[in-house]
Coordinates of C-alpha atoms and ligand atoms in Angstrom, one line a residue:
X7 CA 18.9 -8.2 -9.7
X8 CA 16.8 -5.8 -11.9
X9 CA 17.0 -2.2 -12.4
X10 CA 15.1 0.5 -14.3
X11 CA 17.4 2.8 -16.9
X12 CA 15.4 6.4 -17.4
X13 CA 16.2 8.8 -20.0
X14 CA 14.5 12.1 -18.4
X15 CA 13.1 14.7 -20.0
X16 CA 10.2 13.0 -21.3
X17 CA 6.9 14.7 -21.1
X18 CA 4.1 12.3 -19.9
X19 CA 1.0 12.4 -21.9
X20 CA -2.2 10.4 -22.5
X21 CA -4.1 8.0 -20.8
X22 CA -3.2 5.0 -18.3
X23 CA -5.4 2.8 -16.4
X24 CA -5.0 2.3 -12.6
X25 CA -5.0 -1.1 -10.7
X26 CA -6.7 -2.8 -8.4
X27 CA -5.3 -1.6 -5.1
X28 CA -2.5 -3.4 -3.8
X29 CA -3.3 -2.7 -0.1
X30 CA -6.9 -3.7 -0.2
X31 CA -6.0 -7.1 -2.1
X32 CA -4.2 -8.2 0.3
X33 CA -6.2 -8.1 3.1
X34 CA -9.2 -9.3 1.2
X35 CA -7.4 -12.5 -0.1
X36 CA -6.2 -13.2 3.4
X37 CA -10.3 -12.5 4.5
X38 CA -10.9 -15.2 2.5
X39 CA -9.5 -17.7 4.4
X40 CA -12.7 -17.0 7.2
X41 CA -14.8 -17.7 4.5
X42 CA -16.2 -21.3 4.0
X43 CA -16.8 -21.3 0.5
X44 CA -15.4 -20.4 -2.7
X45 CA -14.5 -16.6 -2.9
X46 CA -13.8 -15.1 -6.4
X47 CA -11.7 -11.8 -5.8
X48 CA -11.9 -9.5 -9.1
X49 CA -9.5 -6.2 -10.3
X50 CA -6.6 -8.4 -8.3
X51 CA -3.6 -6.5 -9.1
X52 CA -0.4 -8.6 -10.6
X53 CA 2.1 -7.4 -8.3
X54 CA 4.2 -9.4 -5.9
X55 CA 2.6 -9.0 -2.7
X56 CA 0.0 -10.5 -4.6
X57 CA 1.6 -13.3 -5.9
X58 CA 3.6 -14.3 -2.0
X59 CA -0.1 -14.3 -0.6
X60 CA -1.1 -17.0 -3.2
X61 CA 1.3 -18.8 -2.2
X62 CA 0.9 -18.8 1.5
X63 CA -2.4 -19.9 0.9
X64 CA -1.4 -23.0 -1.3
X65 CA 0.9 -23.7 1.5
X66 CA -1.8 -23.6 4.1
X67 CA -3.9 -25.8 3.2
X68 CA -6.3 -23.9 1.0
X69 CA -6.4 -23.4 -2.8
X70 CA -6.2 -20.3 -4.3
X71 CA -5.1 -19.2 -8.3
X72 CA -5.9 -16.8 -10.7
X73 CA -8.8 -18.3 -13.5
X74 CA -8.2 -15.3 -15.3
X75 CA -6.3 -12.3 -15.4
X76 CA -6.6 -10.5 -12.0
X77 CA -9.3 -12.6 -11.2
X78 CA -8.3 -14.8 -8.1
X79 CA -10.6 -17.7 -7.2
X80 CA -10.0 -18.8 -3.4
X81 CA -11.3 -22.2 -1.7
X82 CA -10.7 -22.6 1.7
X83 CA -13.4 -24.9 3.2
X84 CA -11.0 -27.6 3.3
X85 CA -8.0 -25.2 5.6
X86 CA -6.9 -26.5 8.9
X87 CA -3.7 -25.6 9.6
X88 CA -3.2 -22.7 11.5
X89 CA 0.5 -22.1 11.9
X90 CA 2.4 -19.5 9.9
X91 CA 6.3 -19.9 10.1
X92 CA 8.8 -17.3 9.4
X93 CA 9.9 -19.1 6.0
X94 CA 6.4 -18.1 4.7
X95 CA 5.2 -14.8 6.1
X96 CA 8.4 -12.8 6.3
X97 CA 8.2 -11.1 2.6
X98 CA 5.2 -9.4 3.1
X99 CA 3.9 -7.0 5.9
X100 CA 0.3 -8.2 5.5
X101 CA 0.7 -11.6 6.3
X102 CA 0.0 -10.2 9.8
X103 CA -3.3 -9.9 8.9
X104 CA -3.5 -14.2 8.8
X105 CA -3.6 -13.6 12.7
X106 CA -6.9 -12.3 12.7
X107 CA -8.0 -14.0 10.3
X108 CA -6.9 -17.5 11.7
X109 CA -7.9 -16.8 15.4
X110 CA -11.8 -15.6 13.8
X111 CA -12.0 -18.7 12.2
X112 CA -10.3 -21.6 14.3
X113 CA -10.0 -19.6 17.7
X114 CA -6.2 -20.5 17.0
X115 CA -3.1 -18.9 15.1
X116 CA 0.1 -18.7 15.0
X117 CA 2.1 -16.9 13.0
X118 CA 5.5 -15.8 12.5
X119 CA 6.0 -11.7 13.1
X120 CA 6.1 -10.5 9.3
X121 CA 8.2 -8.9 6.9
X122 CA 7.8 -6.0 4.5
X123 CA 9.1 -2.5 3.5
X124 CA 11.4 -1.5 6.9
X125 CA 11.3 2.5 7.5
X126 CA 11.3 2.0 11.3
X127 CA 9.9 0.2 14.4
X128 CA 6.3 -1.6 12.7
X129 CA 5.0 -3.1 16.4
X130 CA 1.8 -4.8 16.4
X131 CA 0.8 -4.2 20.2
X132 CA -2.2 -2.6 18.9
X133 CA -3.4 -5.9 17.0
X134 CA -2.3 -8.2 20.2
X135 CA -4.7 -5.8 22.4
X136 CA -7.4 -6.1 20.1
X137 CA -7.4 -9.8 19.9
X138 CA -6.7 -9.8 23.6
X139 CA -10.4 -7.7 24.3
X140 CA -11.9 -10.5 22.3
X141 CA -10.9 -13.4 24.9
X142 CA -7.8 -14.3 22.9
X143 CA -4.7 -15.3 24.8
X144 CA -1.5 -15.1 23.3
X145 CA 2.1 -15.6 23.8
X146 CA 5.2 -14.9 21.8
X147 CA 8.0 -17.5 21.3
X148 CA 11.2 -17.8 20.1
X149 CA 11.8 -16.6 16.7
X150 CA 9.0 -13.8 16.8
X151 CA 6.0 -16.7 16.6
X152 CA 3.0 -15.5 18.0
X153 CA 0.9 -18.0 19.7
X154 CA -2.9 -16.8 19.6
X155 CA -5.6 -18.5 21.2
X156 CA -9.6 -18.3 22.8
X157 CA -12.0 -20.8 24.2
X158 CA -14.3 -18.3 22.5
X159 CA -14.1 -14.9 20.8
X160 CA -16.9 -12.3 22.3
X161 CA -17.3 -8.8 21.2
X162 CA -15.9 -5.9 23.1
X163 CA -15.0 -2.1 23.0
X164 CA -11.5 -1.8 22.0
X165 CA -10.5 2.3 21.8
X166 CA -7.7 2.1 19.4
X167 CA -4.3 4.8 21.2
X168 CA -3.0 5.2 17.6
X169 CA -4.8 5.0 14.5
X170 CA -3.6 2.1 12.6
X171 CA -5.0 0.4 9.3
X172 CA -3.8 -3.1 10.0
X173 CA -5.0 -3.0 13.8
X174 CA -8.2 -2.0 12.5
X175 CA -8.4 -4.6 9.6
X176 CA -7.3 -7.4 11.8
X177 CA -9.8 -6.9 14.6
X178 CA -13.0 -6.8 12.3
X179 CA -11.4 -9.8 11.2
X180 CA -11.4 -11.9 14.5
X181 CA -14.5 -10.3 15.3
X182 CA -16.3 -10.9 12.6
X183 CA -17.5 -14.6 14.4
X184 CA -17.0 -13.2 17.6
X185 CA -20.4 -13.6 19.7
X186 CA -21.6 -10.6 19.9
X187 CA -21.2 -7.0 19.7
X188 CA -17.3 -5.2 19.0
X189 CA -16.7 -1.6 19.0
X190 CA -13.4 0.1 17.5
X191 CA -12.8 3.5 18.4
X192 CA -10.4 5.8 17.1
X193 CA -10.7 3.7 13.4
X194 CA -8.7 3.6 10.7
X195 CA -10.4 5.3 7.7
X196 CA -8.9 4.9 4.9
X197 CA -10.6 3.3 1.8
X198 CA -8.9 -0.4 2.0
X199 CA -10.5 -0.6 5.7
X200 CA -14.2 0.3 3.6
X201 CA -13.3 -2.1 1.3
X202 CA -12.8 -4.7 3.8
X203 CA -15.9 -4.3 5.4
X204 CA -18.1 -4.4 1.8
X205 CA -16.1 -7.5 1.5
X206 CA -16.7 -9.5 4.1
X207 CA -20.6 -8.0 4.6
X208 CA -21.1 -9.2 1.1
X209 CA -19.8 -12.7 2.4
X210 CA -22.6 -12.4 5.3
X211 CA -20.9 -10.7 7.9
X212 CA -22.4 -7.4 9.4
X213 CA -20.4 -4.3 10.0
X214 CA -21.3 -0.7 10.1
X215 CA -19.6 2.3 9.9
X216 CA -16.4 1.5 7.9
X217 CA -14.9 4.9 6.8
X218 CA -15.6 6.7 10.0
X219 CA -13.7 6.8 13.6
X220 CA -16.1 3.9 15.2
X221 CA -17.1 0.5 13.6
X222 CA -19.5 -1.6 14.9
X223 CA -19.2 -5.4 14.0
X224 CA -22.1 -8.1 15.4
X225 CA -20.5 -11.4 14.8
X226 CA -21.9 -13.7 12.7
X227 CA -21.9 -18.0 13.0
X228 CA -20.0 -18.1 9.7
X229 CA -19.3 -16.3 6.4
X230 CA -20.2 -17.8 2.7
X231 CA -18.7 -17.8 -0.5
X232 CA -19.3 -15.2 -3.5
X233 CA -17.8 -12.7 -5.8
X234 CA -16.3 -9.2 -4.9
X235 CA -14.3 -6.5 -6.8
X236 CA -11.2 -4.5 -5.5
X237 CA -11.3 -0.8 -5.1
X238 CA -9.2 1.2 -7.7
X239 CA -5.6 1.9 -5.5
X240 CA -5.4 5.2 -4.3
X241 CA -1.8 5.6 -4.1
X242 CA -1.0 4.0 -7.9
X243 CA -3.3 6.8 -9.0
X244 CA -1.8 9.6 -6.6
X245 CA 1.5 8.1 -7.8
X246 CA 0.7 8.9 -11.6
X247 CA -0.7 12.0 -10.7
X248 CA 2.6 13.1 -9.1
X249 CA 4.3 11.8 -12.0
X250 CA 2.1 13.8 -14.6
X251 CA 3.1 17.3 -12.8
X252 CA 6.4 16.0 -12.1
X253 CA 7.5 16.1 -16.0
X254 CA 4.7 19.3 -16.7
X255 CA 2.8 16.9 -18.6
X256 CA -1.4 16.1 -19.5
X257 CA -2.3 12.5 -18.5
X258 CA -5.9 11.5 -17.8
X259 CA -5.7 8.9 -15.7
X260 CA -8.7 6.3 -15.3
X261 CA -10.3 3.8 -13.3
X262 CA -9.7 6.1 -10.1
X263 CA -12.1 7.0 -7.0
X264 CA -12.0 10.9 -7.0
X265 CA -13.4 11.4 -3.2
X266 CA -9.9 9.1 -2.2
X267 CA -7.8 11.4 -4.1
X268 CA -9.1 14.5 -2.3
X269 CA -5.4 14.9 -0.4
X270 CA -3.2 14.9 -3.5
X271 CA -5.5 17.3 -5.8
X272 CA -5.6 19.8 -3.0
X273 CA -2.1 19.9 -3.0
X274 CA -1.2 19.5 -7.0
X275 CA -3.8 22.5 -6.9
X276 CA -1.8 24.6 -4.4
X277 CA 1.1 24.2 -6.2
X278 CA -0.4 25.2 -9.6
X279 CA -1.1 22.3 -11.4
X280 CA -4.4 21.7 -13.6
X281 CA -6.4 19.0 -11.9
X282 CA -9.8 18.3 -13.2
X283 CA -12.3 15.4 -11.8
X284 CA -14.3 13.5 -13.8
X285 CA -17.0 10.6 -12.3
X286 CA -14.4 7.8 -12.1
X287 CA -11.3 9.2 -13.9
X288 CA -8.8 12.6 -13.2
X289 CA -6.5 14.8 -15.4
X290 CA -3.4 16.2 -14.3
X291 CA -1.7 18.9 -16.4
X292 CA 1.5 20.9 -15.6
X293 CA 1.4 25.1 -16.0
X294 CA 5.1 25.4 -16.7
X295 CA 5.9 25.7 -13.1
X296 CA 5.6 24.4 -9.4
X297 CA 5.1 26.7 -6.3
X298 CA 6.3 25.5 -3.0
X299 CA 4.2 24.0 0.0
X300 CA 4.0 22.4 3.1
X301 CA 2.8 19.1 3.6
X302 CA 1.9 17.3 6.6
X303 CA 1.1 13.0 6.1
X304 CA -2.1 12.0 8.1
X305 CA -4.1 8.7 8.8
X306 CA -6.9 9.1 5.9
X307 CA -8.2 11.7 4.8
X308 CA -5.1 13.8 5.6
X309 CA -2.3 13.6 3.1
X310 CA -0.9 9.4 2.8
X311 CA 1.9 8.5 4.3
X312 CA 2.9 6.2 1.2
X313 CA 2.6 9.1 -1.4
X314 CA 5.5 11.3 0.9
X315 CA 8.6 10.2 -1.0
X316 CA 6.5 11.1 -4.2
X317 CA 5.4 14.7 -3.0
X318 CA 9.0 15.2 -1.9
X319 CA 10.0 14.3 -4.5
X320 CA 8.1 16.6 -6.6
X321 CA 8.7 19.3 -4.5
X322 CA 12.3 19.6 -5.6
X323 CA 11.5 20.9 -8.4
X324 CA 9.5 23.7 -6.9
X325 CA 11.2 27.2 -6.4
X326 CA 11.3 28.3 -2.7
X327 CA 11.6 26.2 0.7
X328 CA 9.4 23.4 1.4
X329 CA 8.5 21.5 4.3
X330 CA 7.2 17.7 4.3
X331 CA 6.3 16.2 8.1
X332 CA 5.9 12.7 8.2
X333 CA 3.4 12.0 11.0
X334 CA 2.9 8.6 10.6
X335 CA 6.1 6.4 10.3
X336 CA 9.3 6.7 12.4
X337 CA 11.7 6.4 9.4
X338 CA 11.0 7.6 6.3
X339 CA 13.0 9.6 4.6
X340 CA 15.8 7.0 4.0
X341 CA 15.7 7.7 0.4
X342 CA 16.4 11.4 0.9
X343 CA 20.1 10.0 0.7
X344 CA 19.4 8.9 -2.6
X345 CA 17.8 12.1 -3.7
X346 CA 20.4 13.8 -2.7
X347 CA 22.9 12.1 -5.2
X348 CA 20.8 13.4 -7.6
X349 CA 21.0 17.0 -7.0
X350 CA 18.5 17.6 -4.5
X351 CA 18.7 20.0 -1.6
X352 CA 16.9 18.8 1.1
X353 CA 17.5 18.5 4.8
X354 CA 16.0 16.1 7.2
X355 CA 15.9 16.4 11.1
X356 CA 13.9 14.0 12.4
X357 CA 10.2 13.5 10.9
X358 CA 11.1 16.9 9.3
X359 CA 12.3 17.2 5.8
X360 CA 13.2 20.8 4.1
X361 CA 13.4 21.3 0.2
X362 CA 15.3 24.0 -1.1
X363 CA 13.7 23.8 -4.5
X364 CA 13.9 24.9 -8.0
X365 CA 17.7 23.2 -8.8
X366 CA 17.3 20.6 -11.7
X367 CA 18.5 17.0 -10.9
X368 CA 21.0 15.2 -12.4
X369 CA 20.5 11.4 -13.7
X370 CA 22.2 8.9 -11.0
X371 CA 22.6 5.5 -10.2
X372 CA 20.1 5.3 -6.9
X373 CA 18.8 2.4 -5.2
X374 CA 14.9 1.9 -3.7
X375 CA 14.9 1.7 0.1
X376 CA 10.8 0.5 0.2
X377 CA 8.5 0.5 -2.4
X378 CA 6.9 3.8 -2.4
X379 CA 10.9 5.1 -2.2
X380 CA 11.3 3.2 -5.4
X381 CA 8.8 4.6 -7.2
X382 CA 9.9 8.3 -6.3
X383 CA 13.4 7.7 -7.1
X384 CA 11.6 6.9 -10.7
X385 CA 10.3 9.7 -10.7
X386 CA 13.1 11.5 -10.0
X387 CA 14.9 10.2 -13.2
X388 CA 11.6 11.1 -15.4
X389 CA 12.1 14.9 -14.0
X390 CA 16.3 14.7 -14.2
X391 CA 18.8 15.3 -16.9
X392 CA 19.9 12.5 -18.3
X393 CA 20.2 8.4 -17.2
X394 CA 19.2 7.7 -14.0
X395 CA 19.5 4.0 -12.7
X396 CA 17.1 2.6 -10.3
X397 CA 18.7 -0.2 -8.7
X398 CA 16.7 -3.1 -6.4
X399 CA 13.8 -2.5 -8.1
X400 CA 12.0 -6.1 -6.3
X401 CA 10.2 -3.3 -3.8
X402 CA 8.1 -1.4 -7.3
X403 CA 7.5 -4.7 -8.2
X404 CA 5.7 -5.3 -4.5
X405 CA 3.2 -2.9 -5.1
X406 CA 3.3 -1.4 -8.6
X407 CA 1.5 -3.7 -11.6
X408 CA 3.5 -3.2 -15.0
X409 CA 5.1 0.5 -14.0
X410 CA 7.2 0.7 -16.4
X411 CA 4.6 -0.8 -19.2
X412 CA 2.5 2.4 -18.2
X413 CA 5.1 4.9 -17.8
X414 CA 5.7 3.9 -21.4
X415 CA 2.6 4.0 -22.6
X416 CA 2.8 7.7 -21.4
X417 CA 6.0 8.5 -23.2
X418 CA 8.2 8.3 -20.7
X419 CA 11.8 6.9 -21.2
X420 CA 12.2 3.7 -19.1
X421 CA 13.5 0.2 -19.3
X422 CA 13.8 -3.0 -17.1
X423 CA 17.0 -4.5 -17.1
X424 CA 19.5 -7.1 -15.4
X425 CA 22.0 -5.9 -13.3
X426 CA 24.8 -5.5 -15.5
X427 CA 23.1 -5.8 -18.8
X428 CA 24.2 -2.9 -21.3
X429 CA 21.8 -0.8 -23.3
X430 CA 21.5 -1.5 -26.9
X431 CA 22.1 2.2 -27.8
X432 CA 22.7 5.5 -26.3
X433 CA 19.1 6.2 -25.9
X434 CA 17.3 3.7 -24.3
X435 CA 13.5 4.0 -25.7
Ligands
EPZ10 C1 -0.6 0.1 6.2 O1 0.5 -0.4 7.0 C2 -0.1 0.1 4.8 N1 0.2 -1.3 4.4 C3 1.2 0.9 4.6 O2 1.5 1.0 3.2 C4 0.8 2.4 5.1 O3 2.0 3.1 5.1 C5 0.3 2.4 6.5 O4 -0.9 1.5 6.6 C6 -0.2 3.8 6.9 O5 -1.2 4.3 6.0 C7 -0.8 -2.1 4.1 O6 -2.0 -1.7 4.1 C8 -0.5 -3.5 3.7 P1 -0.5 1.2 10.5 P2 0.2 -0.8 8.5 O7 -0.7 0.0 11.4 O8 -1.2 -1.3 8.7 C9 1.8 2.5 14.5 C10 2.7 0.7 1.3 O9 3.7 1.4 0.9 N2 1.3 1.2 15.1 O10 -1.6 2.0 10.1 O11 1.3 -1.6 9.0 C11 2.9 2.3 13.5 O12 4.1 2.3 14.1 C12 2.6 0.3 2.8 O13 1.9 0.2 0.5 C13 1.5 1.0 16.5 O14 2.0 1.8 17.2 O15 0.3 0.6 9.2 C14 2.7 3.6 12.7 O16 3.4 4.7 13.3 C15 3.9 0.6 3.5 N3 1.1 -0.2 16.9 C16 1.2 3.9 12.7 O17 0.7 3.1 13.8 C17 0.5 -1.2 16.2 O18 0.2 -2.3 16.7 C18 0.4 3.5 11.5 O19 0.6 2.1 11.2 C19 0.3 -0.9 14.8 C20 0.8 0.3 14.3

């Protein structure tokens, strides 16, 4: 077991480079099992997620590995097996999407229900009626397998009741070799689901209107090989950008979309802090203080879901009462608990969370409760006085490439160490 050891106080300035994003490259590498060719995947990021979808894939059938550093090269003309146990999916959330992906290709799956961060109920009725509109039928056995199946896939209108990214990404995936025409309604928008499409159109298939509420998708025979690059990730960047204002610091941080950051800068703005855009980069400077607000979490382009904890987070340090809804998950304010060793004044009720803010935290041993959790609990111990330890640190490394390397790099005070292992000195740079 591996921990982080923070020294807070740190100011973070300078420069740090942003990822590929974590939630597009997984569904992409998963996209290339349709694909009967070689698929070269660029801007992969190294993060764990990463690395378990590799290894399905080996396992599977097909051959995938990185030929260079983030560059993954994926073959899987020779794949035939379609069958997904638990053993093998239940680390990672996305695996999910090997349903669609399967079913598109072979007209068969079945696939263990997957794993990932819990903060709540995470059904997938949504993805079973969407494979169901296509001609698919499916049954689930024992042991959470779901057992897909079609004679054929044809297009249909499917009008999504809750706007959900992997429904969304899952049915352009089966019917992108449907015959004929499928319409999504009620879409997911948010720039992974564009990034999908631009994928798998530049592999030959033909969808339209990724990015808004309806998505039309004529299937194609089959889908070639080729070369594609990942979109920068959107919450690594709104991440650092958090953490920037967090510690009243001036960090320009690079390799970023603006347009998907729109959210967080409107809200770093309300609360006072310098945000300037540039054409693929964005600085984030602290004014010496915070000034409360409200935030609400949205499906894209509303506030993310995933940058909450982070916001919260932030917020704490803001003088005056604050109020974070979460809108999209069930359960997520777990961590609050954790926060709340540290210092922090905030009451949940429900999806509601209020922050009495202003009070400085105190360094604490805390412990991640999902990734994005993880990641605000570090940055809890960047704004806290003195040592905070981050315990069951595995979720950061799910969805975070080198975090600690970077938060270096900015000045912050921040180790990686075994459970157990004691600090050379009394500081720990
Ligand atoms: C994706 O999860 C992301 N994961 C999550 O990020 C993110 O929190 C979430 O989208 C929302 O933005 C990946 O992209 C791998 P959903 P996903 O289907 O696709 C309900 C992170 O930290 N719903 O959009 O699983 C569901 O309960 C991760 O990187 C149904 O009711 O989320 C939720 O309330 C964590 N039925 C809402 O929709 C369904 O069949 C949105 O879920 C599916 C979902």
């Amino acid at each position: 077991m591996e921990k982080y050891v923070i020294l807070g106080g740190a100011r973070l300035e300078g420069e740090v480079e942003i990822s590929g994003a974590k939630n597009s490259a997984v569904a992409l590498i998963v996209a290339a099992l349709m694909v009967d060719g070689v698929c070269i995947i660029e801007n992969v990021p190294l993060v764990s997620d990463t690395y378990v979808l590799v290894d399905i894939i080996n396992q599977l059938g097909g051959r995938a590995e990185f030929v260079d550093k983030s560059v993954l090269k994926i073959d899987a003309s020779c794949l035939e097996c379609c069958e997904a146990p638990y053993e093998m999916v239940r680390k990672i959330r996305a695996s999910s999407y090997l349903m669609g992906a399967l079913l598109g290709r072979f007209q068969k799956a079945k696939v263990a229900m997957p794993g990932g961060c819990d903060f709540g109920v995470r059904p997938i009725d949504l993805h079973l009626k969407g494979f169901e509109a296509l001609g698919a039928d499916y049954s689930v056995e024992a042991g959470g397998i779901v057992d897909l199946r079609a004679e054929e896939l044809c297009g249909a209108s499917i009008y999504m009741d809750t706007v959900s990214v992997g429904a969304t990404i899952n049915i352009m995936f089966a019917a992108a070799m449907a015959k004929g025409q499928t319409i999504i309604e009620n879409a997911a928008k948010e720039p992974h689901i564009v990034d999908v499409a631009n994928f798998l159109n530049s592999m030959g298939a033909n969808i339209k209107g990724a990015g808004t509420d309806v998505i039309k998708i004529k299937g194609v025979k089959s889908l070639h090989g080729g070369t594609y690059t990942v979109i920068p990730d959107q919450i690594e960047a709104g991440t650092f950008m958090i953490a920037a204002a967090a510690t009243d610091g001036d960090v320009l941080i690079k390799n970023v979309i603006p347009k998907h950051l729109d959210s967080i800068s409107a809200k770093l703005l309300e609360m006072g802090v310098v945000v300037e855009e540039f054409d693929d980069s964005i600085r984030v400077a602290g004014t010496g203080f915070l000034k409360k607000a409200n935030v609400r979490t949205m499906p894209h382009p509303g506030f993310p879901t995933d940058l909450q904890p982070l916001i919260l987070t932030l917020l704490t340090g803001a003088k005056g009462t604050s109020i974070v809804t979460e809108n999209v998950w069930d359960n997520r304010f777990r961590y609050v608990e954790e926060l709340r060793r540290m210092g922090a004044n905030v009451s949940v009720d429900g999806r509601i969370a209020v922050i009495e803010g202003g009070g400085k935290l105190i360094g604490s041993p805390v412990s991640s409760t999902d990734l994005r959790a993880g990641a605000a609990l570090v940055v809890a111990g960047l704004m806290a006085d003195g040592v905070t330890e981050v315990f069951n640190i595995k979720y950061i490394d799910r969805g975070y490439e080198e975090f600690e390397k970077k938060l270096r790099g900015l000045g912050a005070q921040i180790t990686r160490r075994v459970d157990g292992e004691k600090g050379k000195s009394a500081t720990i740079a």
